[in-house]
Short mmCIF file of C-alpha atoms and ligand atoms in Angstrom, two decimals:
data_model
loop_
_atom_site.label_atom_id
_atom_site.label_comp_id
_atom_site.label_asym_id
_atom_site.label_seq_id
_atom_site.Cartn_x
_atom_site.Cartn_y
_atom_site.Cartn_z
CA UNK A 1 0.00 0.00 0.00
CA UNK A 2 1.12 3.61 -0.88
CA UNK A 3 3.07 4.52 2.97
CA UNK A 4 1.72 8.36 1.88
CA UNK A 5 -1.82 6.84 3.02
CA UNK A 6 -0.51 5.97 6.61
CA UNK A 7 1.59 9.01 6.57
CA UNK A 8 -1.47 11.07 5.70
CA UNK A 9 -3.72 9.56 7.82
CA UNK A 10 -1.41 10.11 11.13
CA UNK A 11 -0.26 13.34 10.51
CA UNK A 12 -4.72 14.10 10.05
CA UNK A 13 -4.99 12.50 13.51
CA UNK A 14 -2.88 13.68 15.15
CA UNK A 15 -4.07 17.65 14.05
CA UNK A 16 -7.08 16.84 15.11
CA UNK A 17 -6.44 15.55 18.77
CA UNK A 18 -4.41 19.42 18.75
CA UNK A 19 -7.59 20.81 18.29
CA UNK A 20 -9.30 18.86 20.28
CA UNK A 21 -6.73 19.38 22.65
CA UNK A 22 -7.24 23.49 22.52
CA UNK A 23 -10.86 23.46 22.51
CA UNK A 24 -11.32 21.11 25.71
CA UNK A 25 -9.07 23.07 27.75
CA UNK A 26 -10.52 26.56 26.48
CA UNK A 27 -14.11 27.69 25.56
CA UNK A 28 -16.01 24.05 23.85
CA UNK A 29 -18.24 26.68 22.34
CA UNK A 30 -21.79 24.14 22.22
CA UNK A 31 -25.10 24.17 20.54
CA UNK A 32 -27.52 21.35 19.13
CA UNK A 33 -27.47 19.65 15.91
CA UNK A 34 -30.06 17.69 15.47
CA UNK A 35 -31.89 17.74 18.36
CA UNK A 36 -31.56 18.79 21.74
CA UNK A 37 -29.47 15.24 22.60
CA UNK A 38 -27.36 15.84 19.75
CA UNK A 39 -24.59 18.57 19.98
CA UNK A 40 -22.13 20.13 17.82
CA UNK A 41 -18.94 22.17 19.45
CA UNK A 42 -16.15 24.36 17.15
CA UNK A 43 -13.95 21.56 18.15
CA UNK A 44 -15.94 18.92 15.54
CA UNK A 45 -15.70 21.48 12.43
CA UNK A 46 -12.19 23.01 12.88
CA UNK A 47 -11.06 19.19 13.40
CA UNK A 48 -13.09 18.22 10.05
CA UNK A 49 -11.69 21.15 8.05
CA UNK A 50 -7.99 20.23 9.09
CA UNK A 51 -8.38 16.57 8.60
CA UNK A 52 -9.99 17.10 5.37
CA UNK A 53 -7.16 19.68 3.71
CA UNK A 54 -4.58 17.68 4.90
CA UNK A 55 -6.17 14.46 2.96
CA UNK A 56 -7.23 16.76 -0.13
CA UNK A 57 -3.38 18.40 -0.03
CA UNK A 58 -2.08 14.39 -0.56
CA UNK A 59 -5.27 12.65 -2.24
CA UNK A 60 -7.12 15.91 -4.44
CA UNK A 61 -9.15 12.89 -6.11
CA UNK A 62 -10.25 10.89 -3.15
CA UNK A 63 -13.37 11.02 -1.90
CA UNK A 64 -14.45 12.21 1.43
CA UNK A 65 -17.31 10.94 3.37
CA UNK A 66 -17.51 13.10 7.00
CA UNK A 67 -19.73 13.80 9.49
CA UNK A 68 -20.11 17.66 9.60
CA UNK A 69 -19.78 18.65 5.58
CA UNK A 70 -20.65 17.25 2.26
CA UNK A 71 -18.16 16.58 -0.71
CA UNK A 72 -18.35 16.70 -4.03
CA UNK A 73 -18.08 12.72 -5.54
CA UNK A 74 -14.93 11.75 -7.52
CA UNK A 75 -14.22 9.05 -9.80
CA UNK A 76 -11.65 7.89 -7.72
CA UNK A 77 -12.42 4.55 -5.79
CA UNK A 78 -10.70 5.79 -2.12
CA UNK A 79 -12.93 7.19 0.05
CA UNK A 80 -11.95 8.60 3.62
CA UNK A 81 -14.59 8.24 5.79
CA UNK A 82 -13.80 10.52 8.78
CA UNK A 83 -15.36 11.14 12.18
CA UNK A 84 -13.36 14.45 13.67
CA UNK A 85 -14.62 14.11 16.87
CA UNK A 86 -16.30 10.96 18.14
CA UNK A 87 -17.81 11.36 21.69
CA UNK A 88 -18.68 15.50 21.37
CA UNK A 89 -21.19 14.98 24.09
CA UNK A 90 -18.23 13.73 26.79
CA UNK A 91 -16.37 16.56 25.13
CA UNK A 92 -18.50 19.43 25.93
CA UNK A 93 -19.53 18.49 29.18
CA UNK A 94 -16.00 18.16 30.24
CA UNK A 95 -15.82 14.28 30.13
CA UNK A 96 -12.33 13.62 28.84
CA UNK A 97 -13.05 10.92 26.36
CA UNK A 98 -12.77 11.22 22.86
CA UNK A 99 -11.25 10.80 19.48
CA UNK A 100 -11.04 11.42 16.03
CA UNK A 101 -11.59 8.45 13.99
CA UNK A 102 -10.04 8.19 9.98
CA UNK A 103 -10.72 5.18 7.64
CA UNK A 104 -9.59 4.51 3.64
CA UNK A 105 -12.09 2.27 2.05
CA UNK A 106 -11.28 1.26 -1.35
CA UNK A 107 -14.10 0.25 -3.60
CA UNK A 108 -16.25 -0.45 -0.12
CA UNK A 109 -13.38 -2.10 1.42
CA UNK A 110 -11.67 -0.93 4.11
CA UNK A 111 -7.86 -0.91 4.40
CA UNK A 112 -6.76 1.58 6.64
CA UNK A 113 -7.90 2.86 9.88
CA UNK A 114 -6.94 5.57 12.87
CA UNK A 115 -8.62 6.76 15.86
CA UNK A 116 -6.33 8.87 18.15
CA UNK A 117 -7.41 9.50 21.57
CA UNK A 118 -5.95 12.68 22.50
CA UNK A 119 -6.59 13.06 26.14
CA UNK A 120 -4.60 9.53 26.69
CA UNK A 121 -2.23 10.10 23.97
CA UNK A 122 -3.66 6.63 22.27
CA UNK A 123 -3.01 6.04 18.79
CA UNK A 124 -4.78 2.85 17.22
CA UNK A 125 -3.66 1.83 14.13
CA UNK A 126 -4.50 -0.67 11.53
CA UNK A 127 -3.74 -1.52 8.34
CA UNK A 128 -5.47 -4.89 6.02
CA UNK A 129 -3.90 -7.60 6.65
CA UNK A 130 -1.00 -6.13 8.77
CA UNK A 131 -2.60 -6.39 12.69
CA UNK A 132 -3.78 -3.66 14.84
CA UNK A 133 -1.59 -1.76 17.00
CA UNK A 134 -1.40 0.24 20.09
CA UNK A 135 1.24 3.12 20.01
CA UNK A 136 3.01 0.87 18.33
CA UNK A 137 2.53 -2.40 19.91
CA UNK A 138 0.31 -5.45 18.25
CA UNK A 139 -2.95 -5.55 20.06
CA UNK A 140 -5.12 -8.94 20.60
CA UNK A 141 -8.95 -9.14 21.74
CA UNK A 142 -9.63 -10.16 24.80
CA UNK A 143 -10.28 -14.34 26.11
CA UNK A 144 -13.39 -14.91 27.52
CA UNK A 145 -15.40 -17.26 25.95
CA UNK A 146 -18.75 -16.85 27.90
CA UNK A 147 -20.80 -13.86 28.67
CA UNK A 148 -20.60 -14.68 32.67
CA UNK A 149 -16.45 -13.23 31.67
CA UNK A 150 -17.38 -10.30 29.84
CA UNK A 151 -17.10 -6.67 30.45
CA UNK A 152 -19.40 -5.22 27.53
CA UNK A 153 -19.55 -1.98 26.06
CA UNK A 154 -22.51 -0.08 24.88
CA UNK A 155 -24.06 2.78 23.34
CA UNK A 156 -27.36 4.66 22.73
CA UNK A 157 -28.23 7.04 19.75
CA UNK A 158 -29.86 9.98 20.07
CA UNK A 159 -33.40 8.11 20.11
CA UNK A 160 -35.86 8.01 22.96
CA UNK A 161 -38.27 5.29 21.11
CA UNK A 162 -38.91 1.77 20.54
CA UNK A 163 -35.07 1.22 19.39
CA UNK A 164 -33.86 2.81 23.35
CA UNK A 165 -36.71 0.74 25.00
CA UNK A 166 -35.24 -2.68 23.07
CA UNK A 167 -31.65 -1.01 24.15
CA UNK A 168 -32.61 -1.00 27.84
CA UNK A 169 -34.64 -4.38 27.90
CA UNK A 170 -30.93 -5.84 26.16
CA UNK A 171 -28.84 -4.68 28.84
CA UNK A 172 -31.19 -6.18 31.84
CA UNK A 173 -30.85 -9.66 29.95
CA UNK A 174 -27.41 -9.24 29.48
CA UNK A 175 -26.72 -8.79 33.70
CA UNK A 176 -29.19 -11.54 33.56
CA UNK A 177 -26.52 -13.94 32.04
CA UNK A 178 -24.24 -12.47 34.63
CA UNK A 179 -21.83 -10.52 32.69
CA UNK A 180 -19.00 -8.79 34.83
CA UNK A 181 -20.28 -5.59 34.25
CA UNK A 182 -21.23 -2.69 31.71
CA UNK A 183 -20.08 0.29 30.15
CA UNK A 184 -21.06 3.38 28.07
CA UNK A 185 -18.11 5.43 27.54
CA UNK A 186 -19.59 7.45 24.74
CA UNK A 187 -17.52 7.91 21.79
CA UNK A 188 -18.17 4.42 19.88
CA UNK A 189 -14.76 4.49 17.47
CA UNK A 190 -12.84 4.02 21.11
CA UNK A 191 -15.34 1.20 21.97
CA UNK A 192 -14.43 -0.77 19.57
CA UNK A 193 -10.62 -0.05 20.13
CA UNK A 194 -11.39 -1.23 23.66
CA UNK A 195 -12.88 -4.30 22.10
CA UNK A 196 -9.66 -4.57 19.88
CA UNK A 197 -7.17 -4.31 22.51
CA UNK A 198 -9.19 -7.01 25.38
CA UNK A 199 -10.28 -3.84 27.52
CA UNK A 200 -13.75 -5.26 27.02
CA UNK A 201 -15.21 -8.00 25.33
CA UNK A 202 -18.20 -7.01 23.08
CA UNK A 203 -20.35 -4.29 21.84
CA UNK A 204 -23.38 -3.64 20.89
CA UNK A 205 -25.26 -0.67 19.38
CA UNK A 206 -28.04 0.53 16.77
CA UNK A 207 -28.06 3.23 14.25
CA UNK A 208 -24.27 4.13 14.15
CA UNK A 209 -23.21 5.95 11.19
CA UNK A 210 -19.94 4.45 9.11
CA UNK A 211 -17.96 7.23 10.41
CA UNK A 212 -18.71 5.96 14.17
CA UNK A 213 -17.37 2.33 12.81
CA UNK A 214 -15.48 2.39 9.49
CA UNK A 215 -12.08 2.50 11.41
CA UNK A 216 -12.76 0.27 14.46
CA UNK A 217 -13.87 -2.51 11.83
CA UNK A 218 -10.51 -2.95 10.99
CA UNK A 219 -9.05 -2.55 14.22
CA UNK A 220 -11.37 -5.39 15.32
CA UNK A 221 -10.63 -7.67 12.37
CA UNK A 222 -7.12 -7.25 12.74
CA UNK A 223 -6.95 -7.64 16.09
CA UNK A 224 -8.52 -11.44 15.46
CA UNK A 225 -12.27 -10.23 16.80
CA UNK A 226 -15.62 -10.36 14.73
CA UNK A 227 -17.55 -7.50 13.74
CA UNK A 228 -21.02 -8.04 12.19
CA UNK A 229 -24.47 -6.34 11.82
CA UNK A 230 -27.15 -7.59 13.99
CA UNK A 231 -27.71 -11.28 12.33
CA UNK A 232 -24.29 -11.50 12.25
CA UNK A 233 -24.05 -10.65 8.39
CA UNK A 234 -20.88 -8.78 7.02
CA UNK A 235 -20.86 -4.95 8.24
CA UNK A 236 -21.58 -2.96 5.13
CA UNK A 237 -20.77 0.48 5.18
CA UNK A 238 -24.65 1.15 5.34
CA UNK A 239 -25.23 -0.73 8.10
CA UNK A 240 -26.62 0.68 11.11
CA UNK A 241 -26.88 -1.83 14.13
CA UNK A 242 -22.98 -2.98 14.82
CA UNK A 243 -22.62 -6.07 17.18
CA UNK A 244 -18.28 -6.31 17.96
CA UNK A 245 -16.40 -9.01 19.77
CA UNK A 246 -13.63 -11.07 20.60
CA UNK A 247 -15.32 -13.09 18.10
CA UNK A 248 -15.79 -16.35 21.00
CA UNK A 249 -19.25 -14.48 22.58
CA UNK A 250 -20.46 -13.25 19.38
CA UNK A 251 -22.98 -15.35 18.76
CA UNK A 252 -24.41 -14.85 22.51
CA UNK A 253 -24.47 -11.11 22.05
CA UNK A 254 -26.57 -11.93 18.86
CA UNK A 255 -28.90 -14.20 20.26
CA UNK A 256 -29.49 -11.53 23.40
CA UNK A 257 -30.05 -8.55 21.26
CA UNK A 258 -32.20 -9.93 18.46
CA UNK A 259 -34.35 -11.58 21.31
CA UNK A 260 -35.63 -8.34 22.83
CA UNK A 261 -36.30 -6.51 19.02
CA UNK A 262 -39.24 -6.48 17.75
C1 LIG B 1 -21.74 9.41 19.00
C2 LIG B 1 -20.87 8.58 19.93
C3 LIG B 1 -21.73 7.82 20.89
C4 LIG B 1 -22.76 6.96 20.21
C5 LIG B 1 -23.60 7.80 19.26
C6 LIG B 1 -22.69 8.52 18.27
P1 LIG B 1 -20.68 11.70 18.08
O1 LIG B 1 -20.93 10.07 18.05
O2 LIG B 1 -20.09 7.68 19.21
O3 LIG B 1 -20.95 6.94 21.69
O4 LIG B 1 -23.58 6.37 21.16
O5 LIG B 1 -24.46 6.93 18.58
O6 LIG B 1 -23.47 9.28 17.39
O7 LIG B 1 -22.00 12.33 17.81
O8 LIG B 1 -20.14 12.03 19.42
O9 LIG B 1 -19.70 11.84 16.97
CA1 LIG B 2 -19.51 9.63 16.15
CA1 LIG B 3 -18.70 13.26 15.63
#
C-alpha cells in the first residue's frame, strides 16, 4: 500500500487531537445539531476542516465521506470516511473521552484505519492484513469465551423510542446472564478499540453511522475479533446496528439482542 496513506492519515490524527486538545481546555463553544441530545462544538468542524485539507493536499481525487460537511463525488475509488470528533457529548460536558476516527475504504473495502485518543495520547492503528496496533505495539482481543467473563460496552443514539426501550430491555438480559459488568463510555470508534485491545469483550449498538465504525472494523478484524451487523451478516458500510467481539461471545451477544427486538 502507498506509505503516503498511513503518513497522511497520522499526521490528520494527530491535528485533530491538537484541536481537540485546545478546545477542551478553552471555551467548547456548544449548541444542538439535530436535536436537543445531539450537539455540535467548534472543536468537531475546525477538526473536520484540518483533517480534510490535509487528505485533499495528498489525495485531491479521493473522496471524502464526514460527518459535519458534504463533498463533491470523484471518480476515484478511495474514500476517507472521517469522524473528527467521536464522543462530542463527553467533550463538551468536560468528560475527557474522545477521538477522532479516519478510515480509507477502497471500492467499499476498508484498508486503513486511525482513531487517536488525545486526552490519553492513544493512537490505534491498523492496516489490512497487517494487525492492529497500540502506540506501536500489536494488540489482541480479549479471552473470555462466555458472557458470565465479559465486560461489555454499549451505546445509545440519540433516540428516545422503541429502538432505546429494546436497548434498555438488552442490557437487563445481558446482567441476567451475569456478565461482569457494563459500560457506556460514549464515543463508539474508542469502543471498539477497547474491544480490539481485550479492555472489554463485546459491543453492541443501533443506528451508528460508518464514520462511528469504518475505522474500528478494521481494528477489530485485525486484532482477530468479529464484527457483524445484527444477524451476524458482514458490516456494510450502510449498516446501522454494529454487534463487535472477541469473536468467542459473538454469537451470545446476537442471540441476546435480536431476542428483545421487535
Ligand atoms: C456518538 C458517539 C456515541 C454513540 C452515538 C454517536 P458523536 O458520536 O459515538 O458513543 O452512542 O451513537 O453518534 O455524535 O459524538 O460523533
Ligand atoms: Ca460519532
Ligand atoms: Ca462526531
Amino acid at each position: 500500500m502507498n506509505p503516503e496513506f498511513k503518513n497522511t492519515a497520522l499526521a490528520a490524527a494527530k491535528q485533530a487531537g491538537r484541536i481537540h486538545k485546545k478546545y477542551f481546555e478553552g471555551e467548547t463553544q456548544t449548541r444542538e445539531k439535530s436535536s436537543s441530545f445531539d450537539l455540535i462544538t467548534v472543536a468537531d468542524l475546525e477538526a473536520e476542516k484540518a483533517v480534510v485539507k490535509t487528505i485533499k493536499k495528498s489525495f485531491p481525487t479521493h473522496n471524502i465521506l464526514a460527518e459535519e460537511g458534504s463533498y463533491q463525488k470523484t471518480k476515484s475509488s478511495y474514500c476517507w470516511i472521517i469522524d473528527p470528533l467521536d464522543g462530542t457529548n463527553n467533550f463538551s460536558f468536560g468528560i475527557p473521552i474522545f477521538c477522532v476516527s479516519i478510515a480509507l475504504a477502497k471500492n467499499n473495502q476498508i484498508v486503513l484505519g486511525v482513531i487517536y485518543d488525545p486526552m490519553r495520547e492513544e493512537l490505534f492503528f491498523a492496516e489490512k492484513g497487517k494487525g492492529a496496533y497500540l502506540n506501536g505495539k500489536p494488540i489482541r482481543v480479549a479471552d473470555a469465551a462466555s458472557l458470565d467473563k465479559s465486560l461489555l460496552i454499549t451505546g445509545f443514539y440519540y433516540d428516545r423510542g422503541q429502538n432505546m426501550l429494546n436497548n434498555l430491555e438488552a442490557i437487563k438480559v445481558f446482567f441476567q446472564e451475569k456478565i461482569i459488568g457494563l459500560r457506556r463510555l460514549g464515543a463508539a470508534a474508542l469502543d471498539l478499540c477497547y474491544i480490539a485491545c481485550g479492555r472489554a469483550t463485546g459491543f453492541w449498538e443501533f443506528n451508528l453511522s460508518p464514520w462511528d465504525f469504518a475505522a474500528g472494523k478494521l481494528l477489530i478484524e485485525e486484532a482477530g475479533g468479529k464484527i457483524s451487523g445484527r444477524k451476524g451478516e458482514e458490516l456494510g458500510l450502510e449498516n446501522s446496528y454494529v454487534i463487535a467481539s472477541n469473536g468467542k461471545i459473538h454469537q451470545e451477544i446476537i442471540r441476546v439482542v435480536n431476542k428483545v427486538s421487535r
